[in-house]
CSV table of C-alpha atoms in Angstrom, one decimal:
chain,number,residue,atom,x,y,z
A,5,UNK,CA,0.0,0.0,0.0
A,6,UNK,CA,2.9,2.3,0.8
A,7,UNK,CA,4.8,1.4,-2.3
A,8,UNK,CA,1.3,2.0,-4.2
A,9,UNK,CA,1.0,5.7,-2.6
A,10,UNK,CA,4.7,6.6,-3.1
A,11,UNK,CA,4.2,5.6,-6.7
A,12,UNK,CA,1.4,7.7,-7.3
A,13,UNK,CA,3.1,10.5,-6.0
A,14,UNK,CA,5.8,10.0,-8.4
A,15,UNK,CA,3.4,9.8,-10.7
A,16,UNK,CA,1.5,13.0,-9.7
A,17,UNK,CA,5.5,14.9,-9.2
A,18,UNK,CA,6.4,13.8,-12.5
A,19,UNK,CA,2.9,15.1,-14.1
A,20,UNK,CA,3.4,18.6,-12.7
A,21,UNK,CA,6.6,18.2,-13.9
A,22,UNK,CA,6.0,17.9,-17.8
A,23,UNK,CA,3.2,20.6,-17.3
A,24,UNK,CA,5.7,22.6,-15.8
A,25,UNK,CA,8.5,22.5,-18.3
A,26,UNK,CA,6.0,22.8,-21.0
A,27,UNK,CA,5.1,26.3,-19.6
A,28,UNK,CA,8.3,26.9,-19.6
A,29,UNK,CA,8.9,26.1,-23.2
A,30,UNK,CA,5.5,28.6,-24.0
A,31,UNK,CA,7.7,31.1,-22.6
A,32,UNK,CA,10.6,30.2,-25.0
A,33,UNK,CA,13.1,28.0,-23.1
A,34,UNK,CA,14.4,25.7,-25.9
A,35,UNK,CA,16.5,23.5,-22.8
A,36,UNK,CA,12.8,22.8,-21.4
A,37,UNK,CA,12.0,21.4,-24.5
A,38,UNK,CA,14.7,19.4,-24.5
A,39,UNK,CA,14.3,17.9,-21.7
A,40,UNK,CA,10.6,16.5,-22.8
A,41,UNK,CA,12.2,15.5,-25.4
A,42,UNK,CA,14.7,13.2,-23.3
A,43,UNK,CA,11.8,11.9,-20.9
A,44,UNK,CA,9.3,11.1,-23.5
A,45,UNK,CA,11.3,10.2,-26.7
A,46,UNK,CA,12.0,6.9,-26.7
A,47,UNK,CA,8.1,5.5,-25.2
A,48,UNK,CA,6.7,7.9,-27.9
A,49,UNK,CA,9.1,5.8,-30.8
A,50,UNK,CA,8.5,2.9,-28.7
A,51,UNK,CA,5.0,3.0,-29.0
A,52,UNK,CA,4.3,4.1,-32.6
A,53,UNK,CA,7.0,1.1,-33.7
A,54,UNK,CA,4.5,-1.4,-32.3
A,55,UNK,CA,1.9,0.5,-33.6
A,56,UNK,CA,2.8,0.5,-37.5
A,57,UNK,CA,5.8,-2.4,-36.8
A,58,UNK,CA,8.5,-0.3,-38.8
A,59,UNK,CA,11.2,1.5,-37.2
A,60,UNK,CA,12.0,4.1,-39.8
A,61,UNK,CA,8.0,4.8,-39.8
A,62,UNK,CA,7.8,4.9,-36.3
A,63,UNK,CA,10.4,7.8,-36.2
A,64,UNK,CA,9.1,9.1,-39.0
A,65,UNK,CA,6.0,10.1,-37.1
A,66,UNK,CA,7.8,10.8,-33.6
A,67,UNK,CA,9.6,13.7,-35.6
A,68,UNK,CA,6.0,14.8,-36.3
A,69,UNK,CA,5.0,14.2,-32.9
A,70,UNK,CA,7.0,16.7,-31.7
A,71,UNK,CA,7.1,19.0,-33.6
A,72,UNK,CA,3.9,19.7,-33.5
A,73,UNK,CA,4.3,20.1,-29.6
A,74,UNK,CA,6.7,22.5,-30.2
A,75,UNK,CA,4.4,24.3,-32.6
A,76,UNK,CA,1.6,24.6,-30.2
A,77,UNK,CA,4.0,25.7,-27.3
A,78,UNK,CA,2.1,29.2,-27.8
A,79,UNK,CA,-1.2,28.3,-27.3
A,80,UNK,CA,-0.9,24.7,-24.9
A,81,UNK,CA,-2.7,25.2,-21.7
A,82,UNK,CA,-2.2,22.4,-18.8
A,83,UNK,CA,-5.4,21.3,-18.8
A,84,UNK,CA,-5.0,17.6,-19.5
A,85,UNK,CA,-1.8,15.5,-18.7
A,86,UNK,CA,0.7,16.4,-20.8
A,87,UNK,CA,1.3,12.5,-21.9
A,88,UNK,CA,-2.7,12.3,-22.7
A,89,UNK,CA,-1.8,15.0,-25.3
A,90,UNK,CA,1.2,13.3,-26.4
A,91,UNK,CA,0.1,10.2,-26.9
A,92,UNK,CA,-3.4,11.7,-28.6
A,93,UNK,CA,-0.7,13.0,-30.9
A,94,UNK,CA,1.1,10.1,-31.7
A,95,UNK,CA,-2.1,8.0,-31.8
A,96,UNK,CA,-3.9,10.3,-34.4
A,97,UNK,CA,-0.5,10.1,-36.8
A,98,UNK,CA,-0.3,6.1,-36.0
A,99,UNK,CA,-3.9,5.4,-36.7
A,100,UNK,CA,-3.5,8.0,-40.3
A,101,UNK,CA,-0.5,6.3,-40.9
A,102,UNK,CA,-1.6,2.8,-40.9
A,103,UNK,CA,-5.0,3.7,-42.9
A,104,UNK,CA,-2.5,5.9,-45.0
A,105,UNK,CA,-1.3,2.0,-46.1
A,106,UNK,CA,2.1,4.0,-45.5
A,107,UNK,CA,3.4,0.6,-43.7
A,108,UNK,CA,5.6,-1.2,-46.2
A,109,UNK,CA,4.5,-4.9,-46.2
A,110,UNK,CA,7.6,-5.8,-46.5
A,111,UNK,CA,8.8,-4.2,-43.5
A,112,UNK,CA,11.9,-4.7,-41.3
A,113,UNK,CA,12.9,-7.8,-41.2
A,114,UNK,CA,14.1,-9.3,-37.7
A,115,UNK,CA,17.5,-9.0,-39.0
A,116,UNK,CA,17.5,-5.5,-39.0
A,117,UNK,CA,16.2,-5.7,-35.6
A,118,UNK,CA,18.6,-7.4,-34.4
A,119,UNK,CA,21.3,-5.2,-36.3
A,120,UNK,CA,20.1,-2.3,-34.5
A,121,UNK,CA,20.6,-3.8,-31.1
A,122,UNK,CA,17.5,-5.3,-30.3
A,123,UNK,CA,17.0,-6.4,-26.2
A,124,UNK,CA,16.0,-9.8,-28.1
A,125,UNK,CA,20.1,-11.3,-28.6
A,126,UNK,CA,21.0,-11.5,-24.9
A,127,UNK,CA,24.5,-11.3,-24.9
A,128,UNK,CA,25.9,-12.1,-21.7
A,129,UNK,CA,23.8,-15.3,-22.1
A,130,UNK,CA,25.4,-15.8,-25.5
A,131,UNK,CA,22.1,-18.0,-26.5
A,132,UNK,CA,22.5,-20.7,-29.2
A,133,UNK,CA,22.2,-20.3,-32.7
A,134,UNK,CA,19.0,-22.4,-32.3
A,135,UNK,CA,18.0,-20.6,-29.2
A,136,UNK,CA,18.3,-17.4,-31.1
A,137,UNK,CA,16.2,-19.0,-33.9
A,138,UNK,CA,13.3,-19.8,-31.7
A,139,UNK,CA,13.1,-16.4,-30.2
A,140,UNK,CA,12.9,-15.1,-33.5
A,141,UNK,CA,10.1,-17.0,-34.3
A,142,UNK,CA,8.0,-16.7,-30.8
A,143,UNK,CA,8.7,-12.7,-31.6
A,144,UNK,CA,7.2,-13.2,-34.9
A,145,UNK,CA,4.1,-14.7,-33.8
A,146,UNK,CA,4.1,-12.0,-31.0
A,147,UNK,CA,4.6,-9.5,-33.6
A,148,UNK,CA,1.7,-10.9,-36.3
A,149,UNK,CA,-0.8,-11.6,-33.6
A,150,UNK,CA,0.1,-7.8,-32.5
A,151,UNK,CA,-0.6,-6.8,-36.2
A,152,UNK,CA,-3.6,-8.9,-36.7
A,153,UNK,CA,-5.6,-7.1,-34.0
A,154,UNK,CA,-7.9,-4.0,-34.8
A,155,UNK,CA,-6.0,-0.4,-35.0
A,156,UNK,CA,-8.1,0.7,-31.7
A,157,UNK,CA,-8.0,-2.0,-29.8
A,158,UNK,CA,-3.9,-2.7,-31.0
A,159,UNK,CA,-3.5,1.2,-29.4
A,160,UNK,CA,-5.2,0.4,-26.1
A,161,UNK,CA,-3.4,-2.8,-25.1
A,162,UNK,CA,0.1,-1.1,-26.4
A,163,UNK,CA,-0.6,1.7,-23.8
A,164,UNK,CA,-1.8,-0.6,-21.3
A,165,UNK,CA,1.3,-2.8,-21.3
A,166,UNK,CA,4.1,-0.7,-22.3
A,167,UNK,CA,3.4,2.7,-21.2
A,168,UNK,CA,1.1,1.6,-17.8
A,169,UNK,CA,-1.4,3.9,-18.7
A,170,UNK,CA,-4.7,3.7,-16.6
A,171,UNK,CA,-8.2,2.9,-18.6
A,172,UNK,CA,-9.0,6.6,-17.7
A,173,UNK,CA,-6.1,8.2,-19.3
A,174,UNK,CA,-6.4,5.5,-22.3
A,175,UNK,CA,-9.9,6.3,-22.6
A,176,UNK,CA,-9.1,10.2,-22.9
A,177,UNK,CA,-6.3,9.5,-25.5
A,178,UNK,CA,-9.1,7.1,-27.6
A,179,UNK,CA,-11.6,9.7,-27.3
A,180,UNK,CA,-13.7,7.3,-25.8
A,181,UNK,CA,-15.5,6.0,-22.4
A,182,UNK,CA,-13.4,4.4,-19.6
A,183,UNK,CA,-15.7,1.1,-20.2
A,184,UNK,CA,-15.5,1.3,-23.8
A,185,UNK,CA,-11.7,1.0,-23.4
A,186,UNK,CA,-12.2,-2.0,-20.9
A,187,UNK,CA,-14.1,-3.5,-23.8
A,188,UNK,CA,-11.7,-3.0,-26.0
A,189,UNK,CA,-9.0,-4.6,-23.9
A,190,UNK,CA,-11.2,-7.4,-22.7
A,191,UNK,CA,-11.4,-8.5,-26.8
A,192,UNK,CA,-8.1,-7.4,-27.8
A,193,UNK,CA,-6.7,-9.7,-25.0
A,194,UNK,CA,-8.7,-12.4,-25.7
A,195,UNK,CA,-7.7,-12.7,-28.8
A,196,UNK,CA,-4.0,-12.5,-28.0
A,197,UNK,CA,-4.6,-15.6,-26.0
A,198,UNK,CA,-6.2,-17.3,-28.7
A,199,UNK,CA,-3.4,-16.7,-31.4
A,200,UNK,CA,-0.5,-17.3,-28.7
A,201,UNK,CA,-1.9,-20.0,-26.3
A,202,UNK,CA,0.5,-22.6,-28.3
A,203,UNK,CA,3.7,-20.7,-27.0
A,204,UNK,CA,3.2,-21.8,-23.2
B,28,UNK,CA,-17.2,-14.4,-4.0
B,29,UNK,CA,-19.2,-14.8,-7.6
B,30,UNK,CA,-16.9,-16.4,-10.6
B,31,UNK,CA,-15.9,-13.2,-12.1
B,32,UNK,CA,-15.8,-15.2,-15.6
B,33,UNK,CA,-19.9,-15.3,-15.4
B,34,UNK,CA,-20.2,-11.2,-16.6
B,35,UNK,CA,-18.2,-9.7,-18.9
B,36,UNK,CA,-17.6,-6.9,-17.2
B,37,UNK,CA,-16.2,-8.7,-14.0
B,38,UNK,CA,-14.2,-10.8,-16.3
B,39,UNK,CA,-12.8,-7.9,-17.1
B,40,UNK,CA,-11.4,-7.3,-13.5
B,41,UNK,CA,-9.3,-11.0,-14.2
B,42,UNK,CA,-7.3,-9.0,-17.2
B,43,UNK,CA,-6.3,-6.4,-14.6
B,44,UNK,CA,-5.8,-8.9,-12.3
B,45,UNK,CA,-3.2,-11.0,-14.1
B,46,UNK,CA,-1.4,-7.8,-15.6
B,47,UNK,CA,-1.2,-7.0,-11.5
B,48,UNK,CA,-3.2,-3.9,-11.9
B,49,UNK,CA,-5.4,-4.6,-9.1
B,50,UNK,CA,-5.5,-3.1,-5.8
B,51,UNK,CA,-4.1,-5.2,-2.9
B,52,UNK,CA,-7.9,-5.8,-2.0
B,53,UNK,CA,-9.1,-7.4,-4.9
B,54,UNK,CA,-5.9,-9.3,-5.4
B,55,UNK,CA,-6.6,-10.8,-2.3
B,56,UNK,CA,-10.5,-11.7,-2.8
B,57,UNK,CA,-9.1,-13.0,-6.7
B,58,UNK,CA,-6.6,-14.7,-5.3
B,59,UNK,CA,-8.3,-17.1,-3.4
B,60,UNK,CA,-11.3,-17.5,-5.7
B,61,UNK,CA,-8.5,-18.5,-8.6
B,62,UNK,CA,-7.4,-21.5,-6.6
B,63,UNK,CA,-10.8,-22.4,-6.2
B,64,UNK,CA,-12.0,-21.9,-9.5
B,65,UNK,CA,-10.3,-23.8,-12.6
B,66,UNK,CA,-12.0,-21.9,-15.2
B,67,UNK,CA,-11.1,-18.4,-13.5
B,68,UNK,CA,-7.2,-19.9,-12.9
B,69,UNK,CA,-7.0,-21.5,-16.7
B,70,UNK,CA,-7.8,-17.9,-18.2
B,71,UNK,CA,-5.2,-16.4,-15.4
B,72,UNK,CA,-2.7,-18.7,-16.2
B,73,UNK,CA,-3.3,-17.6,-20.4
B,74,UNK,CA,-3.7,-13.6,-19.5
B,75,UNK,CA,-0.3,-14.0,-17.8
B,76,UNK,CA,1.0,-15.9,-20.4
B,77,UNK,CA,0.0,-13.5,-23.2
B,78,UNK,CA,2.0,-10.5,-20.6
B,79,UNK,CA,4.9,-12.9,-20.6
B,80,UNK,CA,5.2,-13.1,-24.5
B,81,UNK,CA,4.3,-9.3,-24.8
B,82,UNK,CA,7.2,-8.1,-22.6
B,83,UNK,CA,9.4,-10.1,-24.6
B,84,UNK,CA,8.8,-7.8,-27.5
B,85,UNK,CA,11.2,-5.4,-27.1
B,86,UNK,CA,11.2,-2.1,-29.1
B,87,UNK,CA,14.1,-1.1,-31.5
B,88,UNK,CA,16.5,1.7,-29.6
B,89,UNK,CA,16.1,5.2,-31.3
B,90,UNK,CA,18.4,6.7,-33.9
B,91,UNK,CA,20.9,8.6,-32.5
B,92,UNK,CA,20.7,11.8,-34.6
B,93,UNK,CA,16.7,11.6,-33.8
B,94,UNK,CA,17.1,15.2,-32.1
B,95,UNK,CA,19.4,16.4,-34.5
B,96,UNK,CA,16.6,15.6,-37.5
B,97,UNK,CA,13.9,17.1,-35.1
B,98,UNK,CA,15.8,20.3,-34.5
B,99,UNK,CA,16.8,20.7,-38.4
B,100,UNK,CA,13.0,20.5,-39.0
B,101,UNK,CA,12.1,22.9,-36.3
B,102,UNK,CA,14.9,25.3,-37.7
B,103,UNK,CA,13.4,24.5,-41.7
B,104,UNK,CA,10.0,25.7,-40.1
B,105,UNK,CA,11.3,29.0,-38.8
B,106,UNK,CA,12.8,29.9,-41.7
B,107,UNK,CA,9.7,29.4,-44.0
B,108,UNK,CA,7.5,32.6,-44.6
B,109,UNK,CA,4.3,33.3,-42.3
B,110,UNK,CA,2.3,32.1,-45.8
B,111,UNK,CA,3.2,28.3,-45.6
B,112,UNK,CA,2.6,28.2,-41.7
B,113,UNK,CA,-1.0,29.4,-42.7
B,114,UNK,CA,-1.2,27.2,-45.5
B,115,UNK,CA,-0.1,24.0,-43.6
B,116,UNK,CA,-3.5,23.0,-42.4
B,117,UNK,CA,-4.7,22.7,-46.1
B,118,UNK,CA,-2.1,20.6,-46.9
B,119,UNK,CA,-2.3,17.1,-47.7
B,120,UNK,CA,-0.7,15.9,-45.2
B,121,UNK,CA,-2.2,17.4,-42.5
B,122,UNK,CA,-6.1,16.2,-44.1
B,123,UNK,CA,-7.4,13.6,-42.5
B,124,UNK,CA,-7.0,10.3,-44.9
B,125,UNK,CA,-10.6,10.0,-46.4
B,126,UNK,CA,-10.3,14.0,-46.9
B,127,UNK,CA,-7.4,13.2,-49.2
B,128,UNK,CA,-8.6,12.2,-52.2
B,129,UNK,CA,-11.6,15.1,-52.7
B,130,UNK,CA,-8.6,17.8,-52.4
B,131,UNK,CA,-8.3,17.5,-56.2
B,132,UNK,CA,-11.9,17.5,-56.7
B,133,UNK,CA,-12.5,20.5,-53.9
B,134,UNK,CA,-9.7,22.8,-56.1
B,135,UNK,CA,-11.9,22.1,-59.1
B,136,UNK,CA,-15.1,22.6,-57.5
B,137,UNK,CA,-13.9,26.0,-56.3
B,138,UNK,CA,-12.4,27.1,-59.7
B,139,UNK,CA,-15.8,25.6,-61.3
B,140,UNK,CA,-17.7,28.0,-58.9
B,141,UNK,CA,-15.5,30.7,-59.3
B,142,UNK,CA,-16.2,30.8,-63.3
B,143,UNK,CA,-20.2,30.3,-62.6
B,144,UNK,CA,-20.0,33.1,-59.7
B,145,UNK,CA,-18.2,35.3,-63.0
B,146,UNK,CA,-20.5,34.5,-65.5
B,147,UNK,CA,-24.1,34.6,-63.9
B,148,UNK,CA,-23.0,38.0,-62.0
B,149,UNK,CA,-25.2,41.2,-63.2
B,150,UNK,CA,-23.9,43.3,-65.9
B,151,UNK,CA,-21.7,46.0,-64.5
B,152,UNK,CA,-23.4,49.8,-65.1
B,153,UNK,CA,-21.3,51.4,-67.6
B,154,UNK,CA,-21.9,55.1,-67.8
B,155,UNK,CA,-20.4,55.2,-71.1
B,156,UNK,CA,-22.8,57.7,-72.9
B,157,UNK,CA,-23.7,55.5,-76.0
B,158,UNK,CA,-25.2,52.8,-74.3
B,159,UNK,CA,-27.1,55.9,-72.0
B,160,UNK,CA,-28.6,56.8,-75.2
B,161,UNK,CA,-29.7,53.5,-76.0
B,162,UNK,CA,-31.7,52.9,-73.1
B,163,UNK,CA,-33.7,56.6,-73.2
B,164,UNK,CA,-37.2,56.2,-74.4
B,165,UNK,CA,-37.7,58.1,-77.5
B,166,UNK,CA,-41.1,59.2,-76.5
B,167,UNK,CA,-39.5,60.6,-73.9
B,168,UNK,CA,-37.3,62.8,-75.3
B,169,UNK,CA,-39.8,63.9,-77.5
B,170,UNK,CA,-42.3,64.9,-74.8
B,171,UNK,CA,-39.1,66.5,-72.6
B,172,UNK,CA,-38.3,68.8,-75.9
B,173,UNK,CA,-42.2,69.9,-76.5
B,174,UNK,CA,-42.2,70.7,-72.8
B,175,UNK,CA,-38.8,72.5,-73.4
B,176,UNK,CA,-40.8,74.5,-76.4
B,177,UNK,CA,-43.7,75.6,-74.3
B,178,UNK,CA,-41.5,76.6,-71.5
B,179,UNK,CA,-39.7,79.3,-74.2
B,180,UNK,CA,-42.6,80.8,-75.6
B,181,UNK,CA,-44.0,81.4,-71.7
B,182,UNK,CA,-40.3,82.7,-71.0
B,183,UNK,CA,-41.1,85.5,-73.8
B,184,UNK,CA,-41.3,88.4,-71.3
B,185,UNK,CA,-43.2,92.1,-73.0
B,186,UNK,CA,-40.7,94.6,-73.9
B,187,UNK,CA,-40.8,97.4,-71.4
B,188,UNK,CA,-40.8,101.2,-71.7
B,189,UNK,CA,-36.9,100.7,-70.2
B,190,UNK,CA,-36.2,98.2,-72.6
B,191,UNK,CA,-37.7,100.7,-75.4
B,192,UNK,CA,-35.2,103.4,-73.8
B,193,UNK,CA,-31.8,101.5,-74.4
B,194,UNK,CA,-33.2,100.4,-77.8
B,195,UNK,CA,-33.6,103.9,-78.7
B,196,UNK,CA,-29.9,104.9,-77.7
């Protein structure tokens, strides 16, 4: 229960926080912006790279991301959390994107996941050449089954899991009721387990 | 407690649940009723398995000129005029996609109405004295110059004796 309070007032510091140096950039400090930059960079390319599965897309759209935070600098007003609006952002130009049919089919191949550094090749484990292969496969399936779901309900379980988001900030970034989004999860994840029971 | 599995919307609690999104509280009420309950433990054991495989997909690291490109952008954008910032929301790009396509056909339609607007306006008044004359009614003019005529013979005033005076000098 402690832990749970003590995390929610991180949560809450680190809210002000972004509102705070957001402000800051409205009044023209280019090292606040910077620093939102740092903090929210990589779960912003994070995010959209699950979203559309391509890493040069995914940055692609961050770019646009935020620079369209820096362009409404003048008029942004704290009245929502300031990730809500970021990930509304990034959302929006995911969801275009992927109707867009800007995805390229062919796509990244794992091997150029892997050549960027992926967290998938543990080194100090220095896995097989076999164990290596079968990750790459269970991350495929992962990957397709990812791919295969709806664009709304693919966004809602992406914040859920990765960023922690709670179904009342994923409902304000959806546009959408808090039960709507619990719906949404509810079928999202069902079919997850569907397509990736077999990998128990 | 009730198997949460019967309603959807308590089901939904067992997603939260087995992500470990649930308050100590209901942990401890689920917890017991999952060792209890096969069905309610099989879709546990799934959910957790489906967190499992998720958290194994691990995101690419970013580029490391990412800010570089972002700041060269922001820079491009300060240096284009005032006209293209205005302009930017009628790009394509920024058009939602099923507003895409009818940007072609919106240009048209506005140069289409544009030439209708032109063509179906009223005539302009042109004061150029020809086409004045043309639209005078000659029975008109004819009445204004006989008034014109009776007018001078009233104006014909009777010489007087001063008249008569300055004649005779």
């Amino acid at each position: 229960m402690k832990e749970r309070v003590q995390s929610n007032m991180a949560a809450v510091a680190a809210l002000e926080r972004d509102a705070e140096l957001m402000l800051r950039v409205k009044e023209g400090d280019s090292a606040s912006f910077q620093l939102l930059l740092e903090r929210h960079r990589t779960p912003v390319i994070h995010f959209l790279y699950r979203m559309v599965q391509s890493q040069a897309i995914a940055e692609e759209l961050a770019q646009e991301v935020f620079l369209r935070v820096y362009r409404s600098r003048a008029t942004y007003e704290p009245t929502a959390k300031f990730t809500t609006w970021l990930f509304r952002i990034a959302t929006h130009l995911a969801l275009n994107s992927l109707r867009d049919g800007k995805k390229e089919k062919g796509q990244e191949s794992l091997d150029a996941d892997d050549c960027r550094g992926s967290g998938i090749q543990v080194i100090d484990r220095q896995p097989t050449v076999e164990q290596n292969l079968v990750h790459r496969v269970k991350l495929d399936e992962v990957r397709r089954a990812v791919e295969a779901l709806p664009e709304k309900q693919r966004a809602a379980v992406l914040m859920h899991k990765y960023e922690d988001m709670e179904y009342s900030q994923i409902a304000r970034v959806l546009s959408c009721s808090e039960s709507a989004v619990k719906s949404l999860l509810f079928r999202a994840y069902e079919a997850l387990r569907a397509r990736l029971a077999h990998m128990a | 407690m009730e198997c949460p599995l019967l309603k959807r919307e308590n089901a939904e609690v067992l997603v939260a649940y087995s992500a470990g999104k649930t308050d100590s509280e209901t942990s401890r009420v689920l917890d017991s009723h999952v060792e209890q309950c096969a069905a309610c433990r099989e879709f546990a054991q799934a959910q957790g398995l489906v967190w499992k495989v998720l958290e194994a997909w691990e995101a690419a690291p970013v580029s490391l000129d990412f800010d570089r490109r972002l700041y060269r952008r922001i820079e491009d954008e300060r240096q284009t005029g005032w006209l293209s910032r205005l302009l930017r929301p009628l790009t394509a790009a920024s058009l939602p996609v099923f507003l895409r396509p009818a940007l072609p056909l919106a240009a048209v339609s506005v140069v289409l109405l544009a030439v209708f607007l032109i063509q179906s306006a009223p005539p302009r008044n042109d004061f150029s004295p020809q086409i004045r004359a043309e639209k005078v009614d000659v029975e008109k003019v004819e009445s204004a110059l006989e008034d014109l005529d009776m007018l001078q013979q009233f104006s014909v005033v009777p010489a007087t004796e001063e008249d008569d005076a300055v004649k005779s000098l």
